[in-house]
């Protein structure tokens, strides 16, 4: 079967707020998550740090007893999702099989990999690309960021999925020239799902090469609605959908239409003998 890759941002794309705000930030002593993010912004500007590195630094600094992998992973169980998310993946997988397409799901997020792996949906993803720490072998406490994923570095993971070079340490294979038509998952079989301006590089990349980009939005939040409209008007995304992944929701229907479109394109390509 031919593979289709659906790639998701995480925060406010699958979950209804930043994952750190459920239990991690409160565990650091903050009653209001906004106070934490304000300190992150101040530190970022003061030290001229990447904002993602800044938040990882602040989490590490504010942790009273040191961060441990298992503790961070355990916090993932508190993450809540938009309606229908938990049932969505298997339903879409089964739908793809009807058209002889194997659906693979990937996370590309600036959130914390440890927490994502602790969520109830972690097993649904072929690969999770997100920020994480290096841990001391003896104390098991976090020492330093081992992976930072910001809005521009996200795009490298799209190429990794495109070429199926999924190991982040394999740069040689990633940078080896491979014709577009010879790549295991061509862009025409890729879908990117995100919610905000930080998703623009990924959306634009996938869309420009023939894939599809979907902007998720919360109809109850004016900023979210306006951002999704902007992404469409500026040509960053192909479609926008309400943050509901339930069966027969707008999101569900769009994904299924794209899958049918991919099947049609692949069948026509095979008949005509053309390349991507």
Coordinates of C-alpha atoms in Angstrom, one line a residue, residues 1-2 4 90-103 247 252 256 259-260 262-264 267:
X1 CA 0.0 0.0 0.0
X2 CA 1.1 3.5 -0.7
X4 CA 0.0 8.9 3.3
X90 CA -8.1 4.7 14.1
X91 CA -11.2 5.8 12.1
X92 CA -9.0 7.6 9.6
X93 CA -6.6 4.6 9.4
X94 CA -9.5 2.4 8.5
X95 CA -10.9 4.9 6.0
X96 CA -7.5 5.0 4.2
X97 CA -7.4 1.2 4.0
X98 CA -10.6 1.3 1.9
X99 CA -8.6 3.1 -0.8
X100 CA -5.5 0.9 -0.4
X101 CA -3.7 3.7 1.4
X102 CA -1.7 3.3 4.6
X103 CA -2.2 6.4 6.8
X247 CA -17.0 11.5 13.0
X252 CA -13.3 14.6 9.5
X256 CA -11.6 12.0 4.1
X259 CA -7.7 10.9 1.1
X260 CA -10.1 10.3 -1.7
X262 CA -5.0 11.3 -3.1
X263 CA -6.4 8.0 -4.3
X264 CA -7.8 9.5 -7.5
X267 CA -4.7 6.0 -9.8

